[in-house]
Amino acid sequence: MSSDMHKDVGKILFTERKIRRRIQEMGTQMAADYKGKNPMMVAVLKGSFVFMADLVRAMDIPCEIEFLGVSSYEGKATTNTGAVRLTKDLNTDIADRHVIVVEDILDSGLTLQYLMGYLKNRQPASMEICTLLDKPERRKAEVYAKYKGFTVPDAFVVGYGLDYDEGYRNLPYIGVLKPEIYE
Ligand code: PRP
């Protein structure tokens, strides 16, 4: 990363303003869908921390928040199975609760496929996925996300929680990293 993060971004895909407006729409819809249900919002760390913070404030209904920490196993064989290592489990019982899993990006789908299976075993009343970004070109597992913010092309996107080598998460917008940064 150069000392100016912005210089490493080749193109801005979604400005702060555009992200804010879209999240407001999503929050309004989700608040209507979950009115009276006190949903349990489960953010998958780390990438979704920024989205989660803005999304719950765009939902004008009571809800609770929880965090799951995951990291993918290294190595081809295991990543193809979608096995992820849980680095932080839920602190609350989700049985009979209406769960919304909050992600920054749905890419191959392997992480969410695994997590949905994991959470289903805890017998929630219902479970849906809300992802800010959807990158359908790289999908390997069939995953249904009821709430989606934006569709993105198969490019290296960073910012608004998304990282490259742990950097760029604090960019307020979402952009495409210049190839020379990661090549
Ligand atoms: C990203 C993202 C999802 C996952 C999606 O996390 O937050 O959890 O990848 O990819 P998939 O659909 O191909 O499984 P990442 O592993 O980069 O960790 P981070 O959230 O800590 O940045």
Tab-separated table of N, CA and C in Angstrom, residues 4 18 30 44 80 141 148-149 168 172:
chain	number	residue	atom	x	y	z
A	4	ASP	N	-0.658	7.013	0.157
A	4	ASP	CA	-1.978	7.553	-0.179
A	4	ASP	C	-2.845	6.404	-0.707
A	18	LYS	N	-23.773	7.097	-2.943
A	18	LYS	CA	-24.526	6.011	-3.585
A	18	LYS	C	-24.723	4.843	-2.598
A	30	MET	N	-36.096	-3.925	4.813
A	30	MET	CA	-35.888	-4.943	5.844
A	30	MET	C	-36.672	-4.615	7.112
A	44	VAL	N	-20.704	-11.162	9.575
A	44	VAL	CA	-19.568	-12.065	9.415
A	44	VAL	C	-18.301	-11.216	9.307
A	80	ASN	N	-12.017	-25.528	-1.593
A	80	ASN	CA	-13.040	-26.018	-2.514
A	80	ASN	C	-14.239	-26.625	-1.789
A	141	ALA	N	-20.903	-22.118	-5.347
A	141	ALA	CA	-21.966	-22.756	-4.558
A	141	ALA	C	-23.243	-21.946	-4.731
A	148	LYS	N	-29.757	-7.765	-1.529
A	148	LYS	CA	-28.466	-7.498	-2.194
A	148	LYS	C	-28.362	-6.012	-2.497
A	149	GLY	N	-27.194	-5.442	-2.217
A	149	GLY	CA	-27.002	-4.020	-2.475
A	149	GLY	C	-26.674	-3.746	-3.922
A	168	TYR	N	-6.988	-0.907	3.248
A	168	TYR	CA	-8.061	-0.261	2.481
A	168	TYR	C	-9.460	-0.407	3.084
A	172	PRO	N	-13.909	5.179	2.476
A	172	PRO	CA	-15.359	5.373	2.644
A	172	PRO	C	-16.185	4.964	1.420
